[in-house]
Coordinates of C-alpha atoms in Angstrom, one line a residue:
M70 CA -0.4 -14.7 -26.1
V71 CA -2.6 -15.2 -23.0
T72 CA -5.3 -17.8 -23.0
L73 CA -8.0 -18.3 -20.4
K74 CA -9.6 -21.5 -19.2
E75 CA -12.6 -21.7 -17.0
A76 CA -12.0 -23.9 -13.9
V77 CA -14.9 -26.2 -13.6
T78 CA -13.5 -29.5 -12.6
K79 CA -12.1 -30.4 -9.1
A80 CA -8.6 -30.7 -10.7
D81 CA -8.9 -27.2 -12.2
L82 CA -10.1 -25.7 -8.9
K83 CA -7.1 -27.2 -7.2
K84 CA -4.8 -25.5 -9.7
F85 CA -6.7 -22.3 -9.1
I86 CA -6.2 -22.5 -5.4
R87 CA -2.5 -23.6 -5.7
F88 CA -1.5 -20.8 -8.0
P89 CA -0.5 -18.3 -5.3
F90 CA 1.6 -20.9 -3.6
S91 CA 4.0 -20.6 -6.6
L92 CA 3.5 -16.8 -7.0
Y93 CA 4.4 -16.2 -3.4
K94 CA 6.8 -19.0 -2.8
D95 CA 9.6 -16.6 -1.9
S96 CA 7.5 -14.2 0.2
L97 CA 8.0 -14.0 4.0
Y98 CA 4.7 -12.3 4.4
W99 CA 2.1 -14.2 2.4
V100 CA -0.1 -16.5 4.5
P101 CA -1.3 -19.6 2.6
P102 CA -4.9 -20.7 2.9
I103 CA -5.9 -24.2 3.9
I104 CA -6.5 -25.9 0.5
A105 CA -9.4 -28.0 1.7
D106 CA -11.1 -24.9 3.2
E107 CA -10.7 -23.0 -0.1
M108 CA -12.2 -26.0 -2.0
E109 CA -15.2 -25.9 0.2
T110 CA -15.6 -22.1 -0.3
F111 CA -15.7 -22.7 -4.1
D112 CA -18.0 -25.7 -3.9
N113 CA -21.5 -24.6 -4.9
T114 CA -23.0 -27.7 -3.1
K115 CA -21.4 -26.7 0.2
N116 CA -21.1 -22.9 0.3
P117 CA -24.6 -21.3 0.8
A118 CA -23.4 -18.1 -0.9
F119 CA -24.1 -19.9 -4.2
K120 CA -27.8 -19.9 -3.4
N121 CA -27.9 -16.2 -4.1
A122 CA -24.8 -15.8 -6.2
D123 CA -23.1 -17.1 -9.4
A124 CA -19.4 -17.4 -9.8
W125 CA -17.0 -18.1 -12.6
F126 CA -13.4 -19.2 -12.0
Y127 CA -10.8 -18.5 -14.6
L128 CA -7.1 -19.5 -15.0
A129 CA -4.7 -17.6 -17.3
Y130 CA -2.0 -19.3 -19.2
K131 CA 0.9 -17.9 -21.2
D132 CA 3.4 -20.1 -23.1
G133 CA 1.8 -23.1 -21.5
K134 CA 2.4 -21.8 -17.9
L135 CA -0.2 -20.9 -15.4
V136 CA 0.2 -17.1 -14.8
G137 CA -3.0 -15.7 -13.2
R138 CA -6.5 -16.3 -11.8
V139 CA -9.7 -14.5 -11.0
V140 CA -13.2 -15.2 -9.7
A141 CA -16.1 -13.3 -11.3
I142 CA -19.1 -13.0 -9.0
I143 CA -22.6 -11.7 -9.2
N144 CA -24.4 -11.5 -5.9
W145 CA -28.1 -11.5 -6.9
I146 CA -29.3 -10.1 -3.6
E147 CA -27.1 -7.1 -4.2
V148 CA -28.3 -6.7 -7.8
R149 CA -32.0 -7.5 -7.6
E150 CA -33.0 -6.4 -4.1
Q151 CA -30.5 -3.6 -3.3
R152 CA -30.5 -2.3 -6.9
V153 CA -26.7 -2.2 -7.0
R154 CA -25.8 -3.4 -10.4
K155 CA -22.3 -4.5 -9.5
M156 CA -20.0 -7.1 -11.0
R157 CA -17.8 -8.4 -8.3
F158 CA -14.4 -10.0 -8.7
G159 CA -11.9 -11.5 -6.2
W160 CA -9.1 -14.0 -5.7
F161 CA -7.4 -11.9 -8.4
D162 CA -3.7 -12.9 -8.7
F163 CA -1.2 -12.6 -11.6
I164 CA 2.4 -12.3 -12.5
D165 CA 3.8 -8.9 -13.3
D166 CA 2.6 -8.9 -16.9
K167 CA 0.0 -6.5 -17.9
T168 CA -1.3 -8.7 -20.7
V169 CA -2.2 -11.3 -18.1
S170 CA -4.1 -9.0 -15.7
A171 CA -5.8 -7.3 -18.7
A172 CA -7.1 -10.6 -20.1
L173 CA -8.5 -11.6 -16.8
V174 CA -10.2 -8.3 -16.2
Q175 CA -11.6 -8.3 -19.7
K176 CA -13.3 -11.7 -19.0
V177 CA -14.9 -10.3 -15.8
A178 CA -16.1 -7.3 -17.8
E179 CA -17.6 -9.4 -20.5
I180 CA -19.7 -11.3 -17.9
G181 CA -20.8 -8.0 -16.4
V182 CA -21.9 -6.6 -19.7
E183 CA -23.7 -9.9 -20.6
N184 CA -25.7 -9.5 -17.4
N185 CA -26.5 -5.8 -18.0
L186 CA -24.5 -4.7 -14.9
D187 CA -23.2 -1.1 -14.5
F188 CA -19.7 -1.5 -13.0
M189 CA -17.2 -3.9 -11.6
E190 CA -15.5 -3.7 -8.2
G191 CA -12.8 -5.8 -6.6
P192 CA -11.1 -7.5 -5.1
V193 CA -14.1 -8.6 -3.0
G194 CA -15.7 -11.9 -2.0
F195 CA -19.2 -13.3 -2.0
S196 CA -20.2 -11.5 1.2
N197 CA -19.1 -9.1 3.9
L198 CA -17.5 -11.9 5.9
D199 CA -15.1 -12.6 3.0
K200 CA -11.7 -11.0 2.4
V201 CA -11.6 -7.6 0.8
G202 CA -9.3 -5.2 -0.8
V203 CA -5.9 -5.1 -2.5
L204 CA -3.0 -4.2 -0.2
T205 CA -1.6 -0.8 -1.1
E206 CA 0.7 -0.1 2.0
G207 CA 2.3 -2.4 4.6
F208 CA 3.8 -5.0 2.3
E209 CA 6.5 -5.6 5.0
H210 CA 4.0 -7.0 7.5
I211 CA 2.9 -10.6 7.6
G212 CA -0.6 -11.2 6.2
S213 CA -3.5 -12.9 8.1
M214 CA -6.0 -15.7 7.4
I215 CA -8.7 -13.1 7.0
T216 CA -7.0 -10.8 4.5
W217 CA -5.4 -11.1 1.1
Y218 CA -1.7 -10.4 0.6
N219 CA -0.4 -9.3 -2.7
H220 CA 2.8 -8.1 -4.5
N221 CA 3.3 -4.3 -4.6
Y222 CA 2.9 -4.2 -8.4
Y223 CA -0.8 -5.0 -8.2
V224 CA -1.9 -1.4 -7.8
E225 CA -0.1 -0.3 -10.9
H226 CA -2.0 -2.9 -12.8
Y227 CA -5.3 -1.7 -11.6
E228 CA -4.5 1.9 -12.5
N229 CA -3.1 0.8 -15.9
L230 CA -6.4 -1.1 -16.6
G231 CA -8.5 2.1 -16.0
F232 CA -9.7 1.3 -12.5
S233 CA -10.1 4.0 -9.9
K234 CA -10.2 3.7 -6.1
E235 CA -13.6 2.9 -4.8
K236 CA -13.2 2.2 -1.1
G237 CA -10.2 2.6 1.2
Y238 CA -9.6 0.4 4.3
V239 CA -7.1 0.7 7.1
E240 CA -5.7 -1.9 9.5
N241 CA -4.6 -0.8 12.9
K242 CA -2.6 -2.3 15.8
F243 CA -1.9 -1.4 19.4
P244 CA -0.1 -3.1 22.3
A245 CA -2.5 -4.8 24.8
R246 CA -0.9 -2.7 27.5
N247 CA -2.5 0.4 25.9
A248 CA -5.9 -0.8 27.1
D249 CA -5.7 1.2 30.3
P250 CA -8.5 -0.1 32.7
A251 CA -8.9 3.5 34.0
L252 CA -10.5 4.4 30.7
F253 CA -13.4 1.9 30.9
T254 CA -13.7 0.2 34.3
K255 CA -15.7 2.9 36.0
L256 CA -17.7 3.6 32.8
N257 CA -18.4 -0.1 32.5
K258 CA -20.3 -0.2 35.8
L259 CA -22.1 3.0 35.0
I260 CA -23.4 1.9 31.6
K261 CA -24.5 -1.5 32.9
Q262 CA -26.5 0.2 35.7
R263 CA -28.0 2.9 33.5
Y264 CA -29.2 0.5 30.7
Q265 CA -29.7 -2.7 32.8
L266 CA -27.1 -4.6 30.8
R267 CA -24.9 -7.6 31.7
E268 CA -22.0 -9.4 30.0
I269 CA -22.0 -13.0 29.1
N270 CA -18.7 -14.9 29.0
F271 CA -18.1 -18.4 27.7
T272 CA -15.8 -21.3 28.5
K273 CA -17.2 -23.9 26.0
T274 CA -18.2 -23.6 22.4
K275 CA -21.6 -25.4 23.1
E276 CA -22.5 -22.4 25.3
V277 CA -22.1 -20.0 22.3
L278 CA -24.1 -21.9 19.7
P279 CA -27.7 -21.3 21.1
M280 CA -27.1 -17.5 20.8
A281 CA -25.2 -17.6 17.4
D282 CA -28.3 -16.7 15.4
Q283 CA -28.9 -13.6 17.5
M284 CA -25.3 -12.7 16.8
F285 CA -25.7 -12.9 13.1
D286 CA -29.0 -11.0 13.2
L287 CA -27.3 -8.2 15.2
F288 CA -24.4 -8.2 12.7
N289 CA -27.0 -7.5 9.9
E290 CA -28.6 -4.7 12.0
T291 CA -25.2 -3.1 12.9
Y292 CA -23.9 -2.8 9.4
S293 CA -27.1 -2.6 7.3
K294 CA -26.5 1.1 6.4
L295 CA -23.0 0.6 4.9
S296 CA -23.1 1.1 1.2
S297 CA -21.3 -2.2 0.5
F298 CA -23.3 -4.4 2.9
V299 CA -25.1 -7.5 1.8
P300 CA -27.0 -9.2 4.7
I301 CA -26.1 -12.7 5.9
T302 CA -29.0 -15.1 5.0
D303 CA -30.4 -17.8 7.3
V304 CA -28.7 -20.5 5.3
Q305 CA -25.4 -18.7 5.6
K306 CA -25.9 -18.4 9.4
E307 CA -26.0 -22.2 9.7
Y308 CA -22.9 -22.5 7.5
F309 CA -20.8 -20.0 9.4
K310 CA -21.9 -21.5 12.8
N311 CA -20.8 -24.9 11.8
K312 CA -17.6 -23.9 10.1
Y313 CA -16.2 -21.1 12.3
I314 CA -17.7 -21.0 15.8
S315 CA -15.8 -24.1 16.9
F316 CA -12.6 -22.6 15.5
I317 CA -12.8 -19.6 17.9
N318 CA -11.7 -19.7 21.5
P319 CA -15.0 -19.4 23.4
E320 CA -13.3 -17.1 26.0
Y321 CA -12.7 -14.7 23.1
I322 CA -16.4 -14.3 22.4
K323 CA -18.2 -11.6 24.4
F324 CA -21.9 -11.0 24.4
I325 CA -23.8 -8.1 26.1
V326 CA -27.6 -8.5 26.8
D327 CA -30.3 -6.3 28.1
A328 CA -32.8 -6.9 30.9
E329 CA -34.8 -9.2 28.7
D330 CA -31.7 -11.2 27.7
K331 CA -31.8 -9.8 24.2
L332 CA -28.4 -9.5 22.6
I333 CA -27.5 -5.9 22.1
A334 CA -23.7 -6.2 21.5
F335 CA -21.1 -8.8 20.7
A336 CA -17.4 -9.0 19.9
I337 CA -15.2 -11.8 18.5
V338 CA -11.5 -11.9 18.8
M339 CA -9.3 -14.6 17.3
P340 CA -5.7 -15.5 18.0
S341 CA -3.3 -14.8 15.1
F342 CA -2.9 -18.0 13.0
S343 CA -0.5 -16.4 10.5
E344 CA 2.7 -18.2 11.4
A345 CA 0.8 -21.4 12.0
M346 CA -0.7 -21.3 8.6
Q347 CA 2.7 -20.6 7.0
K348 CA 4.0 -23.7 8.8
A349 CA 0.9 -25.8 7.7
R350 CA 1.6 -24.9 4.0
G351 CA -2.0 -25.3 3.0
K352 CA -2.6 -28.7 4.6
L353 CA -4.2 -29.8 7.9
F354 CA -2.4 -33.1 7.9
P355 CA -0.1 -34.5 9.0
F356 CA 1.2 -31.5 11.0
G357 CA -1.0 -28.4 10.0
F358 CA -3.7 -29.2 12.5
Y359 CA -1.1 -29.3 15.3
H360 CA 0.3 -25.9 14.4
L361 CA -3.2 -24.3 14.3
L362 CA -4.2 -25.8 17.7
K363 CA -1.0 -24.6 19.2
A364 CA -1.6 -21.1 17.9
K365 CA -5.2 -21.2 19.2
K366 CA -4.1 -22.1 22.6
N367 CA -0.8 -20.2 23.0
N368 CA -0.5 -17.3 20.6
K369 CA 0.0 -13.9 22.3
D370 CA -1.3 -11.8 19.4
V371 CA -5.0 -11.4 18.7
F372 CA -7.2 -10.0 16.0
F373 CA -10.4 -8.1 16.7
Y374 CA -12.5 -9.9 14.1
L375 CA -16.0 -8.6 14.5
I376 CA -17.8 -6.1 16.7
G377 CA -21.6 -5.5 16.5
I378 CA -23.7 -3.1 18.5
H379 CA -27.4 -2.6 18.1
P380 CA -28.2 0.8 16.5
D381 CA -30.2 1.8 19.7
Y382 CA -27.1 1.4 21.8
Q383 CA -24.4 2.9 19.6
N384 CA -22.6 5.9 21.0
K385 CA -23.9 5.0 24.5
G386 CA -20.6 3.6 25.9
V387 CA -21.4 -0.1 25.5
T388 CA -17.9 -0.7 24.3
A389 CA -16.7 0.0 27.8
I390 CA -18.3 -3.3 28.9
I391 CA -16.7 -5.2 26.0
F392 CA -13.3 -3.7 26.6
N393 CA -13.5 -4.4 30.3
E394 CA -14.2 -8.1 29.7
Y395 CA -11.4 -8.4 27.2
Y396 CA -9.0 -6.7 29.5
K397 CA -9.6 -9.4 32.1
T398 CA -9.2 -12.2 29.5
F399 CA -6.1 -10.7 27.9
S400 CA -4.4 -10.0 31.2
K401 CA -5.0 -13.7 32.2
K402 CA -3.6 -14.9 28.9
G403 CA -0.7 -12.5 28.6
I404 CA -1.7 -11.0 25.3
N405 CA 0.9 -8.8 23.7
M406 CA -0.5 -7.2 20.6
C407 CA -4.0 -6.4 19.3
Y408 CA -4.7 -6.1 15.6
R409 CA -7.9 -5.0 13.9
T410 CA -9.3 -6.3 10.7
P411 CA -9.8 -4.0 7.7
E412 CA -12.1 -1.1 8.4
L413 CA -13.4 1.6 6.0
E414 CA -11.1 4.6 6.3
D415 CA -14.1 7.0 6.4
N416 CA -15.8 5.1 9.3
V417 CA -15.4 7.9 12.0
A418 CA -17.4 6.0 14.6
I419 CA -15.0 3.1 14.6
R420 CA -12.0 5.4 14.9
Q421 CA -13.7 7.1 17.9
M422 CA -14.3 3.8 19.6
W423 CA -10.6 2.9 19.6
K424 CA -8.9 6.3 20.0
H425 CA -8.0 5.9 23.6
F426 CA -5.8 2.9 22.8
D427 CA -3.5 4.9 20.6
P428 CA -3.8 2.6 17.6
K429 CA -1.3 2.9 14.7
I430 CA -2.2 2.3 11.1
Y431 CA 0.2 -0.3 9.7
K432 CA -1.6 -1.4 6.5
R433 CA -3.9 0.1 3.9
R434 CA -5.9 -1.5 1.2
S435 CA -8.5 -0.5 -1.4
T436 CA -11.1 -1.9 -3.7
Y437 CA -11.1 -0.6 -7.3
R438 CA -14.0 0.3 -9.6
K439 CA -14.4 0.4 -13.4
E440 CA -17.5 1.3 -15.3
L441 CA -19.0 -1.2 -17.7
R442 CA -21.1 1.3 -19.7

């Protein structure tokens, strides 16, 4: 028999966070989170997502052993302002036992019904900057700090529980050498002249911070029409600035501004921290911080984390300016491979933007939906 326990104490939340460490202890591809970082994410006094969301954390036990977990989430901006009556769930992990996954899903559904919601979808996080989707292809590739990894039996559980695919995501990669400057150097000059644009490069984090609010505003404008988008609030902007900007190499942040110095495009690239986080084993001390700093400085693989372009400048070749700047940075640093974070598989505009670099899909993931009425 499966029993559920709501994780409300600090000790329970630590058990919640540590459960995948045992579930994936033999995996070569799972990337563990930093435990302290996960604790902060789940702390309603520190994570501003809780100002507009409620979350419930559940642990599943069978025969006295911890066998599963899930977070049930209601984003009230999504429900009340966007009129999307969705019950979110994420951080959904379980042993290969359908009674365990069923018990956890049933609890999420009960909360959704109690709050008069129409359907449930997952795995998703609190916002669009959180991890998304269950891995459906590409299990033989190492995960990343910005995606969930899972065993291949997960999809069968979703289908067995009556879920259907809601959104599909693809992850692509391409060698840095595929970024042929002949494709964008000449266009870069033309676009800058035509629209009176200029690039801004950074060497220090303190140079980025004064423009960070503009970046988050532009992020909201860029993705506002996506069906799943929930805007970043002012409080979240401050949180993400303080938590993440200093973690990113400043030379991997590129801004494009117009004649009035208004931000019209940005891109953020991060070095791959996957192997460093595996070595850290969830802890920054005593050696985890060293591994992360070493990866930040020396890793030759990078992830294109975010790209935002103002709607007025989309399809006008602005990406040529961005790619030109990254080509110079990557050449200097000797970057080998470029990876892209999960993108909606029906996002034709994104595919067009990257097509000249001959990207290859190496992972697929999906979110799943189930009606509550």
